[in-house]
CSV table of C-alpha atoms and ligand atoms in Angstrom, one decimal:
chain,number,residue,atom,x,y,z
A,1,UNK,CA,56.6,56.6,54.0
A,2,UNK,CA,53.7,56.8,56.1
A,3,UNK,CA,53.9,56.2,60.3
A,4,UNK,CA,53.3,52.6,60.5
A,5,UNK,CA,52.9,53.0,64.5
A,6,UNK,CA,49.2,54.0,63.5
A,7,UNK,CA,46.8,51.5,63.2
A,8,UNK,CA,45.6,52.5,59.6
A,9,UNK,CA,48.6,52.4,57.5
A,10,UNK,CA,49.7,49.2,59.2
A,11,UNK,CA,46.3,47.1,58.1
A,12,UNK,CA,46.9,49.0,54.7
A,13,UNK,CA,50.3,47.7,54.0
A,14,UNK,CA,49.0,43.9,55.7
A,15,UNK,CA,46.3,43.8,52.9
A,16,UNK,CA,48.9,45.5,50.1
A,17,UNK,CA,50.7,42.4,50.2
A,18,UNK,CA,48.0,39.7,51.9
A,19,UNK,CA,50.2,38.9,53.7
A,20,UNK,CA,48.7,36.3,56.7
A,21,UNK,CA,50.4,36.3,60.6
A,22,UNK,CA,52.6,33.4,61.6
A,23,UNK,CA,52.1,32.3,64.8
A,24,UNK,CA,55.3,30.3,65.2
A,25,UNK,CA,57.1,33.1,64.5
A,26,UNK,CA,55.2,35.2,67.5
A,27,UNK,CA,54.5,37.4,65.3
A,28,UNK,CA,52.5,40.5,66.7
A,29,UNK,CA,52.8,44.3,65.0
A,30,UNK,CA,52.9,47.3,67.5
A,31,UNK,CA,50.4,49.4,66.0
A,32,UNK,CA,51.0,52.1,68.7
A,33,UNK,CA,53.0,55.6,68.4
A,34,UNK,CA,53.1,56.6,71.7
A,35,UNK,CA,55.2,53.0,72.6
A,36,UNK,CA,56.9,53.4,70.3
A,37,UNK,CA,58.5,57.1,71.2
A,38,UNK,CA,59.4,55.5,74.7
A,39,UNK,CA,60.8,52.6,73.2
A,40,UNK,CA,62.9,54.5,71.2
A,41,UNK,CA,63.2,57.5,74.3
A,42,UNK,CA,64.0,54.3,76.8
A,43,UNK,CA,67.1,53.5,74.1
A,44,UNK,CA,68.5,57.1,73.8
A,45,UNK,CA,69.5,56.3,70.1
A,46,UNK,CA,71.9,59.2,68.5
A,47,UNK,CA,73.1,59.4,64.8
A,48,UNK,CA,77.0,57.7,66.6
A,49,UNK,CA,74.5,54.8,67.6
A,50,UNK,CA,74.7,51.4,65.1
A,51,UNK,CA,71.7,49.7,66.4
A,52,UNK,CA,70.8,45.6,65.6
A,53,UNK,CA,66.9,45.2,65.6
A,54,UNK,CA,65.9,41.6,66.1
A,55,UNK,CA,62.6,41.0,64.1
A,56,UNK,CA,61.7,43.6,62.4
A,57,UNK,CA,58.2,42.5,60.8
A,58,UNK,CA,56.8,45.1,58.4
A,59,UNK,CA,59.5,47.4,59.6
A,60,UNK,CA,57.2,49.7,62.2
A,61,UNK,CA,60.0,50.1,64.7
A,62,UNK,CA,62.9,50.1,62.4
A,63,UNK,CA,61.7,53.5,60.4
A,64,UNK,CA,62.0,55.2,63.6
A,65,UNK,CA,65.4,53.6,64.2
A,66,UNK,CA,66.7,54.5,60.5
A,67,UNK,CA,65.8,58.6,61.3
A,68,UNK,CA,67.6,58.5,64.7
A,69,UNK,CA,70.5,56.0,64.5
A,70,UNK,CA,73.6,55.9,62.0
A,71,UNK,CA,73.3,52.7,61.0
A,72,UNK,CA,70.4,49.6,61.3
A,73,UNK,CA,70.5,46.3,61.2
A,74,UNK,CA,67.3,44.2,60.7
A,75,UNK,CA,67.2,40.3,61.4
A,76,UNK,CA,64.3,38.7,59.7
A,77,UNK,CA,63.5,35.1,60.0
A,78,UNK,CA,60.0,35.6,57.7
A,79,UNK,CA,61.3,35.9,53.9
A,80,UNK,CA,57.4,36.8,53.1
A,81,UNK,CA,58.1,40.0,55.4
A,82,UNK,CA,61.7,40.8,53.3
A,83,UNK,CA,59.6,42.1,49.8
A,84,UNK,CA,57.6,44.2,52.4
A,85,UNK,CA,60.8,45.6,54.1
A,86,UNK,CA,62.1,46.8,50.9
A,87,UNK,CA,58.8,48.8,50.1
A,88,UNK,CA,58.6,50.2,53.7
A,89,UNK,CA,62.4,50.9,54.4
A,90,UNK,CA,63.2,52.2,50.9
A,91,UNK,CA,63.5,55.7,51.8
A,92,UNK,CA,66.5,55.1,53.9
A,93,UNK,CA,69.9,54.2,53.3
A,94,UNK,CA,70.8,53.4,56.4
A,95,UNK,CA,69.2,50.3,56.9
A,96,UNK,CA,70.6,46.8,56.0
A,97,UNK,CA,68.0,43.6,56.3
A,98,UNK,CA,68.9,40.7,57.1
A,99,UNK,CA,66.9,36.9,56.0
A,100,UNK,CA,67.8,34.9,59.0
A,101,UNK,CA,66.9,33.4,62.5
A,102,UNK,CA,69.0,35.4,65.0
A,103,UNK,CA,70.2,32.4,66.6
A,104,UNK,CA,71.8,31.0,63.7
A,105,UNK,CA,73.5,34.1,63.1
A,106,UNK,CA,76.9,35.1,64.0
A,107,UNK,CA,76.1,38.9,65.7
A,108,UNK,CA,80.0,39.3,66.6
A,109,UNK,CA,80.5,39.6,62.8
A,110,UNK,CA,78.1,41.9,61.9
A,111,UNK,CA,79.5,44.3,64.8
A,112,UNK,CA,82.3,43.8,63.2
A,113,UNK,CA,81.6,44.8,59.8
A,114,UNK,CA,79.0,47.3,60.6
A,115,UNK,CA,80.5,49.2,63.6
A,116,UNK,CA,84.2,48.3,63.7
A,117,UNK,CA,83.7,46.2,66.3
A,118,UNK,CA,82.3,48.6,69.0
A,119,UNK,CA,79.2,48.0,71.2
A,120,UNK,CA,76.2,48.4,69.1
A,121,UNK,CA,72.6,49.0,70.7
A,122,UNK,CA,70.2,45.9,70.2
A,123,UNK,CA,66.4,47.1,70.2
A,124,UNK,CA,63.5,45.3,69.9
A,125,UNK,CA,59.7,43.6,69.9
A,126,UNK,CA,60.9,40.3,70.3
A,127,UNK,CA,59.5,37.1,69.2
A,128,UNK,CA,58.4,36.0,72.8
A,129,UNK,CA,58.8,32.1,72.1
A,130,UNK,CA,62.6,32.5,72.2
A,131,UNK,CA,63.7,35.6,74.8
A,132,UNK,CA,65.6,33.7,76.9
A,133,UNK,CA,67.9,32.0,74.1
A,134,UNK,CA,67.8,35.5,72.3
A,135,UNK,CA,69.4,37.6,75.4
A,136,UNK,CA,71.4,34.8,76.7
A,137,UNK,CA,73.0,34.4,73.3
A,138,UNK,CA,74.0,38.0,73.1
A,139,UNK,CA,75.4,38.3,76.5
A,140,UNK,CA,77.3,34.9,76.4
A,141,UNK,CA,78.7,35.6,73.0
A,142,UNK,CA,80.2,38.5,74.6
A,143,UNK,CA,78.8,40.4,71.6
A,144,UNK,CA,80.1,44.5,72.5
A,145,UNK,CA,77.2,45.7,73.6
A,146,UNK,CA,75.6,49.6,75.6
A,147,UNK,CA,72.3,48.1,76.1
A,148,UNK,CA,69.3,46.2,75.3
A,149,UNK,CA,65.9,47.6,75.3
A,150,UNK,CA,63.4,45.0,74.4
A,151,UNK,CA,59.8,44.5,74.4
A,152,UNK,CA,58.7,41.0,75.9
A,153,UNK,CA,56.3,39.2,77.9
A,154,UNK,CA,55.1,41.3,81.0
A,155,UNK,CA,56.2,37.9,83.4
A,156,UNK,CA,59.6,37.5,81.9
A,157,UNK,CA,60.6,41.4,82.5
A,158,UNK,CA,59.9,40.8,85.9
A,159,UNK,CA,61.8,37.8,86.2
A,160,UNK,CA,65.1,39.7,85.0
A,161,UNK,CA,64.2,42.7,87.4
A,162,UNK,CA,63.6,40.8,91.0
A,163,UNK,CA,65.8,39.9,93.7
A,164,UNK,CA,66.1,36.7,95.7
A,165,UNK,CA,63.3,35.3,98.1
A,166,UNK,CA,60.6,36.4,95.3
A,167,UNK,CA,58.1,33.6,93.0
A,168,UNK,CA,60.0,35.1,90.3
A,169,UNK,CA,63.3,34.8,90.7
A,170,UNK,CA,65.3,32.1,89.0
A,171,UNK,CA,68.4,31.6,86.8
A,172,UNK,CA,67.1,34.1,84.6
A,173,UNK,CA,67.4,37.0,87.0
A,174,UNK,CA,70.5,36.1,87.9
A,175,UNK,CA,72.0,36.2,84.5
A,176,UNK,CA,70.8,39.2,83.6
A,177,UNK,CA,72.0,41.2,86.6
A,178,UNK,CA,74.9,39.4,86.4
A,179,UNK,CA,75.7,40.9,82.8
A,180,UNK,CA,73.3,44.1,83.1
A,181,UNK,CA,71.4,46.6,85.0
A,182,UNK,CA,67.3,46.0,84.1
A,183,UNK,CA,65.0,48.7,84.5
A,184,UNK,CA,61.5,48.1,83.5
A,185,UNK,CA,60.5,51.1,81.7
A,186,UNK,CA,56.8,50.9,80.4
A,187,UNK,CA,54.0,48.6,80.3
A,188,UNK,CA,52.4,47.4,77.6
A,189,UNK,CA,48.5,46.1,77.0
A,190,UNK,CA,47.4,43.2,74.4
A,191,UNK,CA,45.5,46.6,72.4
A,192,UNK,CA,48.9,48.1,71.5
A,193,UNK,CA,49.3,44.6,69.0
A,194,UNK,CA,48.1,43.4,65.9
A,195,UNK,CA,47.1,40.5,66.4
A,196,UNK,CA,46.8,41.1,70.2
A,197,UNK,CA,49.1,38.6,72.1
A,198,UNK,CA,47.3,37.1,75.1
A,199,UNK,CA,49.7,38.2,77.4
A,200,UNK,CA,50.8,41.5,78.9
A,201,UNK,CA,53.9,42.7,77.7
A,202,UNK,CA,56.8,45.3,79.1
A,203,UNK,CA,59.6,47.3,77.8
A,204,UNK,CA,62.8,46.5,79.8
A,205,UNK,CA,65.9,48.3,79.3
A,206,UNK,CA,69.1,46.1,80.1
A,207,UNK,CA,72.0,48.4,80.6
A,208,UNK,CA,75.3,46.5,80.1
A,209,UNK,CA,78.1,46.5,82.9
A,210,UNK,CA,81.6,47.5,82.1
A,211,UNK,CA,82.7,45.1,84.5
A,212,UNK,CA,80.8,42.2,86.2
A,213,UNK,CA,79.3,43.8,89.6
A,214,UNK,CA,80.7,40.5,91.4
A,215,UNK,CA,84.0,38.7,90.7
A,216,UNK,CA,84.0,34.6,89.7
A,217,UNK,CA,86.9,32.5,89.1
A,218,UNK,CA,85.3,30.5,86.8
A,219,UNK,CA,82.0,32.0,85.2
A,220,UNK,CA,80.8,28.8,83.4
A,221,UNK,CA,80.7,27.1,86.9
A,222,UNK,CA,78.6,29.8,88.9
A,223,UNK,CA,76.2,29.4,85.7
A,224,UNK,CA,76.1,25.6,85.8
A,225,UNK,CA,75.8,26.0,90.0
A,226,UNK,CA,72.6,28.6,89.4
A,227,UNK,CA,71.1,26.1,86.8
A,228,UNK,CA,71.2,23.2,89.2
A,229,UNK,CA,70.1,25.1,91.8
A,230,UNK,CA,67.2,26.2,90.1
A,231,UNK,CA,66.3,22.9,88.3
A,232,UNK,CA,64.8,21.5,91.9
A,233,UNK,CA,63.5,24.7,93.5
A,234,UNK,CA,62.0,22.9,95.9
A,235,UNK,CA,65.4,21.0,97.1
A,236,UNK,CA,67.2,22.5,99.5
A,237,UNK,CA,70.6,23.7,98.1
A,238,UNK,CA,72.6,20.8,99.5
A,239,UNK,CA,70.6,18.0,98.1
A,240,UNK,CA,69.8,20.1,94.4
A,241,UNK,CA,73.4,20.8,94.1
A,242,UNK,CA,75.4,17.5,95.7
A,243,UNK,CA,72.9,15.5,93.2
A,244,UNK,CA,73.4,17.7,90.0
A,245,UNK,CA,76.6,15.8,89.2
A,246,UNK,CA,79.1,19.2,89.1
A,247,UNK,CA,82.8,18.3,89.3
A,248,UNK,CA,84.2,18.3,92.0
A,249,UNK,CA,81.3,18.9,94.0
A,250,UNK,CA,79.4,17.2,96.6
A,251,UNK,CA,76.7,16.9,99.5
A,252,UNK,CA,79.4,17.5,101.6
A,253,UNK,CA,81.4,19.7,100.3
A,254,UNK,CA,78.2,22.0,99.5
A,255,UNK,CA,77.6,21.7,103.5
A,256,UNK,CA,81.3,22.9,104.0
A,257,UNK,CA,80.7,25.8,101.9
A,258,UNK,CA,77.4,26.8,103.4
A,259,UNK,CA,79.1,27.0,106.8
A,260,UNK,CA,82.2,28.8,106.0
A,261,UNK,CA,79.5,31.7,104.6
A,262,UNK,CA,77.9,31.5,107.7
A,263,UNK,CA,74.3,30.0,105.9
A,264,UNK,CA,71.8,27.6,106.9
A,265,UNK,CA,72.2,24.2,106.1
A,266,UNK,CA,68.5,23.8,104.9
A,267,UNK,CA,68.8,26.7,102.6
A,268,UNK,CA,67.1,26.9,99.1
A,269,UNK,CA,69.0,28.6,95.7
A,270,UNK,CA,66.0,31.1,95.8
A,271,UNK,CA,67.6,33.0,98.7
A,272,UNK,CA,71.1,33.3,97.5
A,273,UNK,CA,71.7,36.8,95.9
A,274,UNK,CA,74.4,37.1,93.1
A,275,UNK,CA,76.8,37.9,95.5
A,276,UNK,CA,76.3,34.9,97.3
A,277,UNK,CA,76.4,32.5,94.4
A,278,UNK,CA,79.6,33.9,93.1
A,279,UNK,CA,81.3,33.2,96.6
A,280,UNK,CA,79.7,30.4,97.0
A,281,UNK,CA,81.3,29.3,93.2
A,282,UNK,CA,84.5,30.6,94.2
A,283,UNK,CA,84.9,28.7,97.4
A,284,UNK,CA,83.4,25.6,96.1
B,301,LIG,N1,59.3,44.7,65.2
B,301,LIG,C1,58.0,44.4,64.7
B,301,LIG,C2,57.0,45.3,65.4
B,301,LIG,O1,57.3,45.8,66.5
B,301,LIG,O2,55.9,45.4,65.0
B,301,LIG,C3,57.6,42.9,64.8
B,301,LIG,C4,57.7,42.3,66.2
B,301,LIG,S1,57.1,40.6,66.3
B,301,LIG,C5,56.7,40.5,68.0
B,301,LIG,C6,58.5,39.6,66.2
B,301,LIG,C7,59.2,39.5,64.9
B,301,LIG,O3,60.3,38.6,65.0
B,301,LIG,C8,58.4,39.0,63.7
B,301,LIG,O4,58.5,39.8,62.6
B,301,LIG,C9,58.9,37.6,63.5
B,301,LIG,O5,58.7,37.2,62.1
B,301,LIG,C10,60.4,37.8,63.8
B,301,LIG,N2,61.1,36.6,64.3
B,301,LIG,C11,60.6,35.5,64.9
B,301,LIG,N3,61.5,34.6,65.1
B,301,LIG,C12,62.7,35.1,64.6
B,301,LIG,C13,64.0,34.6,64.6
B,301,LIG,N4,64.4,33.4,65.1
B,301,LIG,N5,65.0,35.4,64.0
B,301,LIG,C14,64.6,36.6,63.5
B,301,LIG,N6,63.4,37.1,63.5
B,301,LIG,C15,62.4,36.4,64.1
């Protein structure tokens, strides 16, 4: 089957089938081979490797996936993109597509059946109207996982990669690190697309921690404390958290806390660092 990474024998297979871009999908072909090797370099993918690919379109990435991993699986929301599949993935048995919207499907299971249960690799151009659910999902789920590599939105790889006291930082960035290691690991112009998104977009590798790098009583609560102290950036942490309505927490008690770790009382959530958020859970 011919190297859909060139421009050529992707608009060849789009006209084969007629087939007309969704935009509600965010759906936007990489029709570039030198991305594609770093994707794929970025994800160090050996033949032990089962690997889930999250949107596969006309299957541009996944044929590269198929000659390097063990075993694929493809998660397809488009069903006018399934008949394609079959045509463009047929000369490998390795693959298995799936007709579904990732978020409705249950990933544990499939790790299960496809790789006994052991971390799997997830790699990806990802359908940039739901990242945040997508990667979220996956870490929360506590789906076994080595790493993400994932194309997105050039903004929303920087968010995961900062540290506190930046425009970028948010709850976001502290998920991520709190689950993985990011490292961006290429940038990636509108030209590299068909059609061309109108935003810049970067490959980001998210390497997954054994163990957390900090320790939390209660995880849920240092998520629900990062939320609320997020939700009213401009607040300072006192009044954003006292007022978020948190169990068992108060203006007061949030004042305590601040004291004990020897912090400003007009402090703002953006200049916490994971650390400090986990102690501060703890101790509140
Ligand atoms: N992997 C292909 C490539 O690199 O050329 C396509 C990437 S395109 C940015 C995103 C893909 O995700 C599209 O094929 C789109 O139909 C699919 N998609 C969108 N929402 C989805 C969802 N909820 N579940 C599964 N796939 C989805």
């Amino acid at each position: 089957m011919a190297n859909l990474g060139i421009p050529q024998n992707t608009i060849e297979i789009l006209q084969k089938y007629n087939f007309n871009f969704q935009k509600k999908f965010g759906q936007n072909f990489l029709i570039d081979t030198s991305v594609l090797d770093r994707i794929i370099a970025a994800a160090e993918i050996t033949k032990d490797d089962c690997v889930l690919e999250i949107g596969p379109g006309i299957g541009t990435m996944t044929q590269y996936l198929a000659e390097r991993a063990g075993e694929v699986v493809a998660v397809e929301i488009d069903n006018k993109l399934i008949p394609i599949l079959e045509d463009t993935l047929s000369a490998y048995d390795n693959v298995t597509v799936i007709n579904d919207d990732i978020l409705k499907v249950d990933v544990n299971k499939i790790v299960q059946e496809k790789n006994g249960g052991r971390p799997i690799k997830v790699v990806a151009n990802l359908p940039y109207y739901i990242t945040t659910p997508i990667i979220m999902g996956l870490f929360e789920n506590h789906v076994p996982l080595k790493s993400i590599t994932i194309m997105v939105q050039k903004e929303v790889a920087d968010r995961m990669q900062v540290g506190p006291g930046t425009k970028d930082y948010g709850a976001l960035s502290l998920a991520v690190q709190y689950y993985a290691q990011p490292k961006i690991v290429a940038n990636v112009p509108p030209n590299c697309f068909i059609p061309r998104p109108n935003v810049g977009s970067a490959v980001i590798r998210l390497t997954k921690y054994e163990e957390p790098p900090v320790k939390v009583k209660d995880e849920k609560k240092m998520f629900a404390i990062i939320r609320a102290s997020f939700n009213q950036r401009r607040k300072t942490l006192v009044n954003g958290l006292g007022n978020a309505g948190i169990y068992g927490i108060t203006k007061e008690r949030v004042t305590e806390v601040l004291e004990e770790m020897q912090l400003s009382p007009t402090i703002r959530g953006e200049a916490l660092s994971l650390e400090q958020f986990a102690k501060l859970s703890n101790l509140l």
